[in-house]
mmCIF file of C-alpha atoms and ligand atoms in Angstrom:
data_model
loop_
_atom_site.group_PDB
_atom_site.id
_atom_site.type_symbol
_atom_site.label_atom_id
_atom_site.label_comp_id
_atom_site.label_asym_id
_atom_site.label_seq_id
_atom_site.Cartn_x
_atom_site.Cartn_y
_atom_site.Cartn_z
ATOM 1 C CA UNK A 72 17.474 -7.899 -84.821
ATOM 2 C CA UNK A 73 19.462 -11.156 -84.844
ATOM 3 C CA UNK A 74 17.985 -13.845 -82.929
ATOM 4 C CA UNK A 75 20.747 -16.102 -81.755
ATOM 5 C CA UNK A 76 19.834 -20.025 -81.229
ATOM 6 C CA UNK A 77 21.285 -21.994 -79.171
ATOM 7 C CA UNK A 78 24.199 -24.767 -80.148
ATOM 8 C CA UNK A 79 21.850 -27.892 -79.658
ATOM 9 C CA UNK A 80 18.994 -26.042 -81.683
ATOM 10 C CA UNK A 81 17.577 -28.580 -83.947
ATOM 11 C CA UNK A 82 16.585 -27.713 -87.418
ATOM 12 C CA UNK A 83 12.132 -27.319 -86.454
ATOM 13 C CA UNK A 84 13.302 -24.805 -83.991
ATOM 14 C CA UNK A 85 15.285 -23.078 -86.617
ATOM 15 C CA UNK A 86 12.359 -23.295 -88.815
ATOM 16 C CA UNK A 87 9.477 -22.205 -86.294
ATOM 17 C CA UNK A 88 11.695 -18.530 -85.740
ATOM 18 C CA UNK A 89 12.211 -18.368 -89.469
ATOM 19 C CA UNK A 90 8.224 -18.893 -90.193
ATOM 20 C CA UNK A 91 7.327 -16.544 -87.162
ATOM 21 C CA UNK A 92 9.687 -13.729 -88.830
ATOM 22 C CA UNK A 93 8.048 -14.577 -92.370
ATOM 23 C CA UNK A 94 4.390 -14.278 -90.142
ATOM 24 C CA UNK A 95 5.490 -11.405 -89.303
ATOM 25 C CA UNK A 96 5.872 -10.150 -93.025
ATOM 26 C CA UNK A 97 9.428 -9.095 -92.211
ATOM 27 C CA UNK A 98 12.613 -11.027 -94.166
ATOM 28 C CA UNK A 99 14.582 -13.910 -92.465
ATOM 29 C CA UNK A 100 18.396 -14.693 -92.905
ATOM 30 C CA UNK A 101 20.086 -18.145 -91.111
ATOM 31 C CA UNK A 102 23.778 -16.652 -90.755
ATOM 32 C CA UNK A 103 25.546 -19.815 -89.839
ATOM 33 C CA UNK A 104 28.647 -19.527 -87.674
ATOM 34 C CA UNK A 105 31.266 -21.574 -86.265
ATOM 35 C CA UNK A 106 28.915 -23.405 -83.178
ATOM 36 C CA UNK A 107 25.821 -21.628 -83.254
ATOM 37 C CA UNK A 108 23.603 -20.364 -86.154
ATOM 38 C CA UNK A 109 21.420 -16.828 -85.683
ATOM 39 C CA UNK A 110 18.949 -15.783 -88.002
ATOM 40 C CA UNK A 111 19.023 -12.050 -89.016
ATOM 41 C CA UNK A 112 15.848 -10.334 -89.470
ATOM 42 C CA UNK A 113 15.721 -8.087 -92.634
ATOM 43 C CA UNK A 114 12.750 -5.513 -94.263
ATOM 44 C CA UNK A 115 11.708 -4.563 -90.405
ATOM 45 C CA UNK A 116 10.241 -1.111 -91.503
ATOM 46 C CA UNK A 117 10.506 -0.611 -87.647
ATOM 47 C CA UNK A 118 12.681 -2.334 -84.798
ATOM 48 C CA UNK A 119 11.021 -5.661 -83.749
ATOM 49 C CA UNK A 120 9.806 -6.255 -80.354
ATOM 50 C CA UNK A 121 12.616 -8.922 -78.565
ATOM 51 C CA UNK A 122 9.961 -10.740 -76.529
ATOM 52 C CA UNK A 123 8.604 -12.134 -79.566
ATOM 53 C CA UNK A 124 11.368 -14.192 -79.945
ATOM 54 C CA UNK A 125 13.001 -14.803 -76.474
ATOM 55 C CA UNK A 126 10.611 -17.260 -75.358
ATOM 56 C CA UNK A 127 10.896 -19.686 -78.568
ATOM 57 C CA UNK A 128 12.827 -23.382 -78.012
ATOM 58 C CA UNK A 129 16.356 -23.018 -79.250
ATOM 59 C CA UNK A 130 16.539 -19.400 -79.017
ATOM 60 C CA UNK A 131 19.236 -18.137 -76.155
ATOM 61 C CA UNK A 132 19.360 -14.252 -77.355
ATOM 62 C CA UNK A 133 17.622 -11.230 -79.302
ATOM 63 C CA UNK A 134 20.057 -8.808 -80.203
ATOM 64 C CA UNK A 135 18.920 -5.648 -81.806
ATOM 65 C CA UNK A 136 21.387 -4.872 -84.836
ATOM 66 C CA UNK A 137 22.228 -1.193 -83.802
ATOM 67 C CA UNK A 138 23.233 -0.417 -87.303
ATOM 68 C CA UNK A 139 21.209 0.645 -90.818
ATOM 69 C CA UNK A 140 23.330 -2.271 -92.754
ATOM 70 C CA UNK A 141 22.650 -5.991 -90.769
ATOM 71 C CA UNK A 142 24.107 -8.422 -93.228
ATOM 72 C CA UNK A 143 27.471 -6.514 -93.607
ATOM 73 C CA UNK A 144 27.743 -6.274 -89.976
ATOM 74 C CA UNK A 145 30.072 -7.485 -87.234
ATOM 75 C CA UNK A 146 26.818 -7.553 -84.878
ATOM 76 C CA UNK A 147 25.516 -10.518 -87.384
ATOM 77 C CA UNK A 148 28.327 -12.109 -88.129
ATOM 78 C CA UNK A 149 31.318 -12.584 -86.180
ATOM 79 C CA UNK A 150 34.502 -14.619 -88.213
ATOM 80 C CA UNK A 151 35.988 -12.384 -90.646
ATOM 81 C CA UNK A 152 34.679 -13.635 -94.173
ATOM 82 C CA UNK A 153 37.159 -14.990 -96.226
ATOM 83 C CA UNK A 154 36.319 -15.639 -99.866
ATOM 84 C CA UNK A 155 37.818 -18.575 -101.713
ATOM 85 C CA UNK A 156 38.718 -18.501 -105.193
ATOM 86 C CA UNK A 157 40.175 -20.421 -107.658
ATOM 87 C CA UNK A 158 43.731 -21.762 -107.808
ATOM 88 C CA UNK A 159 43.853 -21.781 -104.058
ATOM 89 C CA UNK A 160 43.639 -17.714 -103.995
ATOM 90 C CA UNK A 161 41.763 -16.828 -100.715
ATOM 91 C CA UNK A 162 40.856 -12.992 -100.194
ATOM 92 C CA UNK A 163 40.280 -12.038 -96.204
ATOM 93 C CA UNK A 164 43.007 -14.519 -95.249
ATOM 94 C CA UNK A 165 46.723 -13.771 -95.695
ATOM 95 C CA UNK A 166 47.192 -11.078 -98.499
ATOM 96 C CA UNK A 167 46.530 -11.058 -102.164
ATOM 97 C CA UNK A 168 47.964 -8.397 -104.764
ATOM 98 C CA UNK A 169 45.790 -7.667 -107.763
ATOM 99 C CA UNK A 170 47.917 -5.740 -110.825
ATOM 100 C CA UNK A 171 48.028 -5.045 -114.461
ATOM 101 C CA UNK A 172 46.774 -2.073 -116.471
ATOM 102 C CA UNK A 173 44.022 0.640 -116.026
ATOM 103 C CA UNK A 174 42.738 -1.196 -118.991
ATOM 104 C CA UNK A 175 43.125 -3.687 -121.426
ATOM 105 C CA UNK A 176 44.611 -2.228 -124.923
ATOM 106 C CA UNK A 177 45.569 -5.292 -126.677
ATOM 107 C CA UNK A 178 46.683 -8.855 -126.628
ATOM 108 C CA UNK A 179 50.263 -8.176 -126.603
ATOM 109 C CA UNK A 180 49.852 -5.463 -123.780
ATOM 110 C CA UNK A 181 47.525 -7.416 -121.440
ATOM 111 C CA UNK A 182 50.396 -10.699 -121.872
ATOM 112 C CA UNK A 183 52.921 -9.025 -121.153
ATOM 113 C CA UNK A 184 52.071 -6.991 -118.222
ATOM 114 C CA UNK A 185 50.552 -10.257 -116.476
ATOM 115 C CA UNK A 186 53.411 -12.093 -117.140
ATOM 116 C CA UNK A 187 55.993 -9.940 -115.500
ATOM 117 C CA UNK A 188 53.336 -9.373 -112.702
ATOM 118 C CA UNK A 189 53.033 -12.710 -112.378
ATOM 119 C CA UNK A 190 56.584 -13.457 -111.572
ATOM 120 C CA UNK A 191 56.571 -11.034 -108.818
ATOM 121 C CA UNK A 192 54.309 -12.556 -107.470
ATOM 122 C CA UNK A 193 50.698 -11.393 -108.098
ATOM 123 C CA UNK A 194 47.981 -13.558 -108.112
ATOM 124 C CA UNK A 195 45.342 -11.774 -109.548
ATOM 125 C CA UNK A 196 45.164 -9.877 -112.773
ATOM 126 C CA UNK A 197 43.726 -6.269 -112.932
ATOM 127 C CA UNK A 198 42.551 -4.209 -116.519
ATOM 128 C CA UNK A 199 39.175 -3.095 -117.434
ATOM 129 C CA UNK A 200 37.441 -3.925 -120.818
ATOM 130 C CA UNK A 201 34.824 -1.567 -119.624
ATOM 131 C CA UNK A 202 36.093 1.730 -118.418
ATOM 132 C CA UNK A 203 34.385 4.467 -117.249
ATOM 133 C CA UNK A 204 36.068 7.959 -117.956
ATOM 134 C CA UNK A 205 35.539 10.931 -116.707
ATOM 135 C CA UNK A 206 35.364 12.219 -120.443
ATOM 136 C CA UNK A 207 33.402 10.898 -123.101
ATOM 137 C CA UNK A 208 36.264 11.545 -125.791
ATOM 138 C CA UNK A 209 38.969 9.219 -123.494
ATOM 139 C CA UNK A 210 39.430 5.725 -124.239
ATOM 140 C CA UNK A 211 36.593 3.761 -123.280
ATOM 141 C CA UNK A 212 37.467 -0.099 -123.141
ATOM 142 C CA UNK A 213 37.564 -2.885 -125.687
ATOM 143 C CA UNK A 214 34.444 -4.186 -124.426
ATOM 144 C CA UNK A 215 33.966 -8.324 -124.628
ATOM 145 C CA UNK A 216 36.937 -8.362 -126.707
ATOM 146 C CA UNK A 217 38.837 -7.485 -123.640
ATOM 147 C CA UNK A 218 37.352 -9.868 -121.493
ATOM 148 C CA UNK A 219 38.302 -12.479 -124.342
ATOM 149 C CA UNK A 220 41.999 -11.598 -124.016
ATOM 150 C CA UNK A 221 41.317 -11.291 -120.181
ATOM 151 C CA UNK A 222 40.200 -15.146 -120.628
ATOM 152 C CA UNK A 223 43.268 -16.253 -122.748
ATOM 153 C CA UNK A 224 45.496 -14.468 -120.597
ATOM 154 C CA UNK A 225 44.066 -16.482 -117.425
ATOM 155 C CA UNK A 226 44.708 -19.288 -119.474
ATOM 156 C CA UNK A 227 48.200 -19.028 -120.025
ATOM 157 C CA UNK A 228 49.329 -17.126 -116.571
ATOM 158 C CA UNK A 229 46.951 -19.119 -114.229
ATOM 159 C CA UNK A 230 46.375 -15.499 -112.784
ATOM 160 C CA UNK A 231 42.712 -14.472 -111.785
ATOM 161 C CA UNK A 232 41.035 -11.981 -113.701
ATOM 162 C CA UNK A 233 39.313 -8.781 -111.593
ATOM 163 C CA UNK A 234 37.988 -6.509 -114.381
ATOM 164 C CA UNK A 235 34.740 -4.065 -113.647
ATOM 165 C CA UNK A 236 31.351 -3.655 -115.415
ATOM 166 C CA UNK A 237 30.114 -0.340 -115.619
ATOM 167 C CA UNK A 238 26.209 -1.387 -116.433
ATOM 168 C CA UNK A 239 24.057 -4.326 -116.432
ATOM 169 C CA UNK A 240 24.483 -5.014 -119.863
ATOM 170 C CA UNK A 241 28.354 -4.935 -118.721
ATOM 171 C CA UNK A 242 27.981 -7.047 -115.686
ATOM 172 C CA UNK A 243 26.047 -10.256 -118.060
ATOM 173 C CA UNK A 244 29.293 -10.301 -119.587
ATOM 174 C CA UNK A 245 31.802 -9.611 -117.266
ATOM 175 C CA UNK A 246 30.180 -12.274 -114.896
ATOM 176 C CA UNK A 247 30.713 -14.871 -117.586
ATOM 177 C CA UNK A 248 34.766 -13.952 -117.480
ATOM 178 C CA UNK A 249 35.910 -12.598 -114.282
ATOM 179 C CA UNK A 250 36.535 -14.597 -111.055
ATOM 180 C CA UNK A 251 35.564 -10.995 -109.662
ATOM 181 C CA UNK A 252 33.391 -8.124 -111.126
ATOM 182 C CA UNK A 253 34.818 -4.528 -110.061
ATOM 183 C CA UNK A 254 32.166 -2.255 -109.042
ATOM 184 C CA UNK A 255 33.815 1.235 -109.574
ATOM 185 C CA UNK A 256 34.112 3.931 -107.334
ATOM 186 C CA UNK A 257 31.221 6.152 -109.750
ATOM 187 C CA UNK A 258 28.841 3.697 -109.505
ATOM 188 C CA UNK A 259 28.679 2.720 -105.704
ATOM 189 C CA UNK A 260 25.599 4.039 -105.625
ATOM 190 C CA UNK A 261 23.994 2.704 -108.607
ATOM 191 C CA UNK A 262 21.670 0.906 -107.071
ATOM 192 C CA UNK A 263 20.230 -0.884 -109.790
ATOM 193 C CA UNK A 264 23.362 -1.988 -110.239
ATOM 194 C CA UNK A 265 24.333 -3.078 -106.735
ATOM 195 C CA UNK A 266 20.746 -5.272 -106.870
ATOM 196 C CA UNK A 267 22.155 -6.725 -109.603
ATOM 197 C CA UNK A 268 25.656 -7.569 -108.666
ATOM 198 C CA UNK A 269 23.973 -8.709 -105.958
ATOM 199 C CA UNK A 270 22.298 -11.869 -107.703
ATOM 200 C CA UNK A 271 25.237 -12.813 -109.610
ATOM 201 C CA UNK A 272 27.430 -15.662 -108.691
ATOM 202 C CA UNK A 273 30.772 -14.279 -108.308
ATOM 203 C CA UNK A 274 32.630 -12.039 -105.783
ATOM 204 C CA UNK A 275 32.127 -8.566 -106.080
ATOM 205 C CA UNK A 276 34.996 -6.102 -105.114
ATOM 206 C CA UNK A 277 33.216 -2.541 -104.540
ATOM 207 C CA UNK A 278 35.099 0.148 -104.671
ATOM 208 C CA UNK A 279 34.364 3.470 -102.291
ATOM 209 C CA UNK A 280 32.610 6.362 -103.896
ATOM 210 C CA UNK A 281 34.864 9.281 -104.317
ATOM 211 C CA UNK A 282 32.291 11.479 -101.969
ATOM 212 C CA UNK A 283 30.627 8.423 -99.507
ATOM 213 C CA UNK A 284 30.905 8.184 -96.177
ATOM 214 C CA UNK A 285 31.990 4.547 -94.591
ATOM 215 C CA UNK A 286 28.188 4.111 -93.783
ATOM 216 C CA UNK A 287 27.020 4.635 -96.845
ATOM 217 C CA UNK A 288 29.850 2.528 -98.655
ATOM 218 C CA UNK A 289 28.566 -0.226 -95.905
ATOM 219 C CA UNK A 290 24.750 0.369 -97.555
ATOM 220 C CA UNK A 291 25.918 -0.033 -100.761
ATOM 221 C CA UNK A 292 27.697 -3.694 -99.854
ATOM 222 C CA UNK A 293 24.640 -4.329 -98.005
ATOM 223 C CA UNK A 294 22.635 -3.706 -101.280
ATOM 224 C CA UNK A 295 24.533 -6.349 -102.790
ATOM 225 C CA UNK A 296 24.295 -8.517 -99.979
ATOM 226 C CA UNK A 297 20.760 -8.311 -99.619
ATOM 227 C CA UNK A 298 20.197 -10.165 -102.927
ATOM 228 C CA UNK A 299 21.756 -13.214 -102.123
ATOM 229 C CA UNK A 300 25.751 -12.093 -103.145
ATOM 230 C CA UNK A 301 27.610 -12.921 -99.866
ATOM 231 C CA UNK A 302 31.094 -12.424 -101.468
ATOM 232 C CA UNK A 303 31.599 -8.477 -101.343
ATOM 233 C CA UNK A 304 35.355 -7.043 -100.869
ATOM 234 C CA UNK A 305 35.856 -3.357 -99.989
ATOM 235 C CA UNK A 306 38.125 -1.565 -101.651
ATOM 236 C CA UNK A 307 39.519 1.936 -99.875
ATOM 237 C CA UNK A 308 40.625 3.736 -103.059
ATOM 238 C CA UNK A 309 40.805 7.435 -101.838
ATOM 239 C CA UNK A 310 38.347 10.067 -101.884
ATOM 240 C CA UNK A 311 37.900 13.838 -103.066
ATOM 241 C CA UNK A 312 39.719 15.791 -101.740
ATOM 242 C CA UNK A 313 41.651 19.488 -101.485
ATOM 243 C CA UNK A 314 45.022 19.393 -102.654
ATOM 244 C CA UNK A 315 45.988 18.880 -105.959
ATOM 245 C CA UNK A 316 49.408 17.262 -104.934
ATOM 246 C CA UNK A 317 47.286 14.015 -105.362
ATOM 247 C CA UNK A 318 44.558 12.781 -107.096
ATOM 248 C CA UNK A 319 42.266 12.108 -104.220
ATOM 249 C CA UNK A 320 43.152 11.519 -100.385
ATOM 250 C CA UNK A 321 43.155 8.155 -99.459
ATOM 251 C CA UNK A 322 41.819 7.293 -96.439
ATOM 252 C CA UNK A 323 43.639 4.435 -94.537
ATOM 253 C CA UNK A 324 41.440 5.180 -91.426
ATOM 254 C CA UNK A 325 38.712 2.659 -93.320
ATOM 255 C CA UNK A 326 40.798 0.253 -92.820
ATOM 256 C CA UNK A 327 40.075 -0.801 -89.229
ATOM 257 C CA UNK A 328 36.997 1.278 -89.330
ATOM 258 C CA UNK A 329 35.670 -1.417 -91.973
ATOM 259 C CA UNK A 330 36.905 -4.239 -89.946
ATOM 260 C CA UNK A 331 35.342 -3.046 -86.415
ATOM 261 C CA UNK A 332 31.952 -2.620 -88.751
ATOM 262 C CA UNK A 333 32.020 -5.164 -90.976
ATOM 263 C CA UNK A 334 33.390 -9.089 -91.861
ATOM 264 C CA UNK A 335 33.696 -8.269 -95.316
ATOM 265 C CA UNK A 336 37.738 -7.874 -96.050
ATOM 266 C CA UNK A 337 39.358 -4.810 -97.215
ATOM 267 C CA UNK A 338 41.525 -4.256 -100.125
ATOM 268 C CA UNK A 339 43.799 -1.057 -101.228
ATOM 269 C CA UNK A 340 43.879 0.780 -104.494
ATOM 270 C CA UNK A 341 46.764 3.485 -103.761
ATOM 271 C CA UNK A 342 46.692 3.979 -107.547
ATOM 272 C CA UNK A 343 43.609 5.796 -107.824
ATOM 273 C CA UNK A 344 44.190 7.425 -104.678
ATOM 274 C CA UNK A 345 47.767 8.924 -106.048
ATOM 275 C CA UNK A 346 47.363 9.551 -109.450
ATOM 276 C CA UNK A 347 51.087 9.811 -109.924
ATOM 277 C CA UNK A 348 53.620 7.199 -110.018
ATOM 278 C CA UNK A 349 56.144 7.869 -107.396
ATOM 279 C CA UNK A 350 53.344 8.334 -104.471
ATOM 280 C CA UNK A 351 51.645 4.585 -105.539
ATOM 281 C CA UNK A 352 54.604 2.329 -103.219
ATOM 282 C CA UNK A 353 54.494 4.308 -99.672
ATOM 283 C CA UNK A 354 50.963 4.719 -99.903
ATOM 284 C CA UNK A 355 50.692 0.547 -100.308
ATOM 285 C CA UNK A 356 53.287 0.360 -98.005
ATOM 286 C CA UNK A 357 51.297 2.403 -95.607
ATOM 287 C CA UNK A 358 47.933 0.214 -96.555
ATOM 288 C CA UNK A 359 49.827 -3.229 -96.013
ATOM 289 C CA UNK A 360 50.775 -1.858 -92.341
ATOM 290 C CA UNK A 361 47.086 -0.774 -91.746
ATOM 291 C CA UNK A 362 46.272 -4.332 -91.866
ATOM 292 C CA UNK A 363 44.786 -4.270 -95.406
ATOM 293 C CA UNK A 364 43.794 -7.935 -96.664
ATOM 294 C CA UNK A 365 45.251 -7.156 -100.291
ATOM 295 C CA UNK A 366 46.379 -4.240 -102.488
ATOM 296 C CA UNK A 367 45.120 -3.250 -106.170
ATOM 297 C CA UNK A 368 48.074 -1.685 -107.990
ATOM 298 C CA UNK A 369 48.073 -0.092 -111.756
ATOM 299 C CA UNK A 370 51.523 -1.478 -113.336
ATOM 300 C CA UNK A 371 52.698 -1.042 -116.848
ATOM 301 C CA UNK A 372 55.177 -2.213 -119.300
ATOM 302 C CA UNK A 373 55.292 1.015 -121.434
ATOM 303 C CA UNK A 374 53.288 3.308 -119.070
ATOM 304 C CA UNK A 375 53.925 6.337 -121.274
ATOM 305 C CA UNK A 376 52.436 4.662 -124.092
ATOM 306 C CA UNK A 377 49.068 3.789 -121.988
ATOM 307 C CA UNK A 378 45.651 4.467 -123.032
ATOM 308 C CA UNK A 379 44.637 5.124 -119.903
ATOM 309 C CA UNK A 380 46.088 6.220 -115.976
ATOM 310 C CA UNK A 381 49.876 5.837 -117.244
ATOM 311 C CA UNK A 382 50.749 8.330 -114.812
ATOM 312 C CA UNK A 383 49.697 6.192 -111.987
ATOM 313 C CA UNK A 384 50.694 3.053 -113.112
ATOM 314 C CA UNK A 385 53.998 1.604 -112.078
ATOM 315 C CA UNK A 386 56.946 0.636 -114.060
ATOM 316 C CA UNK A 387 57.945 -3.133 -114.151
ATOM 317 C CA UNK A 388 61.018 -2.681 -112.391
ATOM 318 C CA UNK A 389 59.088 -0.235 -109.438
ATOM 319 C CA UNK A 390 56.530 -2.874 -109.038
ATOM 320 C CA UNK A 391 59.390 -5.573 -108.602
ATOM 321 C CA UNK A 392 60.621 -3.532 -105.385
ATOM 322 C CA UNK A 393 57.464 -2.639 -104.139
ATOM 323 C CA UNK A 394 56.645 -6.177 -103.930
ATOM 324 C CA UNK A 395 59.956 -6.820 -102.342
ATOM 325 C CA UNK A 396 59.246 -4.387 -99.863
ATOM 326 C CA UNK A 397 55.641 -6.108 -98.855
ATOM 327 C CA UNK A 398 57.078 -9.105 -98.539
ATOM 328 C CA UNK A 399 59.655 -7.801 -96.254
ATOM 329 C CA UNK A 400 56.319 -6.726 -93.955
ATOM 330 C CA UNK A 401 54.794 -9.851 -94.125
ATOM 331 C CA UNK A 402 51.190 -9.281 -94.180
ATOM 332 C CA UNK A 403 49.552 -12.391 -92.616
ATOM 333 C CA UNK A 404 52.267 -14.801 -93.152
ATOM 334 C CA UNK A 405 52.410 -13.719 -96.557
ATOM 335 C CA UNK A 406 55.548 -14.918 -98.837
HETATM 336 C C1 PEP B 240 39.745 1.335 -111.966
HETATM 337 O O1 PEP B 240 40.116 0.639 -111.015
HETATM 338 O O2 PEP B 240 40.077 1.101 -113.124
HETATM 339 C C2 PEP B 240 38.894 2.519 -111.716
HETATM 340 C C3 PEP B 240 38.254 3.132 -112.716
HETATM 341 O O3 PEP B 240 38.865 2.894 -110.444
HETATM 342 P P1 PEP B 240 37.841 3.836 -109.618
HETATM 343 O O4 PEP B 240 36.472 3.289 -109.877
HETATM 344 O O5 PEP B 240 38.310 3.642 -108.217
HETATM 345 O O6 PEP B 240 38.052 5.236 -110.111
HETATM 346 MN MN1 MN B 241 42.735 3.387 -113.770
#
């Protein structure tokens, strides 16, 4: 339920629906928005009874919330939500490319890949410390001494740093470097996890399961959500699929299915979705004209010599024309 209060609603009639709600022993969420503010109703084990609230000064509506997630909704909020980071990078507004590595393998590696993403144009930095493989006997990160080259790297490119944590341990850390934490697509349903990302203080980018459905990708950001994290970007990055001629199958069709759902803004990983090299730039290409707010995009300088994903991962000179080619579709004004 979202009880909607009128524009001249003073701040004791705000209050007054907020402590009924509480009476009620249900949860109570002020959304503001651009004129009015509504106040979503959360932990209703059942739906609530409208007439409860109709009557109250300042309220002009009772909307039930039709869906299982409320706070990731379009029925609760309206304006698309557009997350602001630092160095003027905005994510749900214009476009944003995120690239670099699978993962961080050294100093040398993680410079020089950000560099030469950098002059293409990037704005965000991509490369796990933390990885989680598929096989225990794969390379598995270079835990916080990643994120410490992830830091110095920042420092000298003035690029953002998006890197994941696989745990909670993971996430203490990771929160202490990253401007975003990367929830990966094997632990969207973690839900210890989600609570947790959830009461951290940075933007979370969560990546779709390889097996979930868009509702229960929408739960998961709602799980984060519901602790307090407002900041959640989805990230389509292909699911499991027959085949073979391609990693997974990545579904563009989330695209506007996430925006007619949800405020939260959507970002592309056609890397993970391809799994080889030569299908990562139409598949973007495909993404940016889908309306996706921003791409994620495995590039590196030696790919045959990577630790991890070098099949996927983009030479410098690929990446270069790919980025030519976005710019040529102009995703929100973008330059
Ligand atoms: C990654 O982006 O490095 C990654 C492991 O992706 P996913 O969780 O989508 O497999
Ligand atoms: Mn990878």
């Amino acid at each position: 339920m979202l009880i909607v209060m009128d524009k001249d609603a003073t701040q004791e009639m705000i209050q007054e629906v907020v402590a009924k709600i509480e009476a009620l022993g249900y949860a109570a969420q002020p959304i503001p928005g651009g004129e009015r503010v509504a106040i979503g109703i959360l932990r209703n084990p059942r739906p609530v009874d409208p007439a409860l609230f109709v009557d109250m000064p300042g309220v002009i509506q009772a909307i039930p919330v039709s869906k299982p997630y409320k706070l990731v909704s379009r029925e609760m909020k309206r304006e698309d939500t557009v997350i602001h980071l630092a160095n003027d990078v905005v994510i749900g507004r214009g476009f944003v490319v995120m690239a670099g590595p699978c993962a961080i393998e050294s100093e040398e590696q993680a410079l020089t890949i950000a560099r030469l993403v950098k002059a293409e144009g990037a704005q965000i930095f991509r490369g796990g410390a933390y990885k989680p493989r598929t096989s225990p006997y794969s390379y598995q990160g270079m835990g916080e001494t990643g994120l410490k080259i992830l830091d110095k790297m920042r420092r000298e490119t003035g690029l953002l740093i998006v890197t994941e944590a696989v745990d909670h341990d993971s996430l203490k850390q990771v929160a202490e470097y990253a401007d975003i934490v990367q929830i990966g697509a094997r632990n969207m349903q973690n839900y210890t996890l989600l609570r947790h990302a959830g009461k951290i203080d940075k933007p979370i980018l969560l990546k779709r399961g390889m097996y979930a459905t868009l509702d229960e990708w929408l739960m998961a950001a709602e799980y984060v959500m519901s602790e307090g994290n407002s900041q959640v970007i989805m990230c389509e990055r292909g699911v499991r699929a027959i085949g073979g001629h391609a990693r997974n199958l990545l579904d563009l069709a989330t695209i506007p299915a996430v925006r007619r759902e949800s405020h939260l803004p959507i970002v592309v990983d056609p890397s993970h979705a391809a799994g080889r090299r030569d299908l990562v730039p139409p598949l973007a290409r495909a993404a940016v004209a889908a309306g996706a707010d921003g791409l994620l995009i495995e590039v590196h300088h030696e790919p045959d010599k990577a630790l991890s994903d070098g099949a996927q991962s983009l030479y410098p000179n690929q990446f270069a024309e790919l980025m030519k080619e976005i710019r040529t579709l102009n995703p929100g004004g973008w330059h």
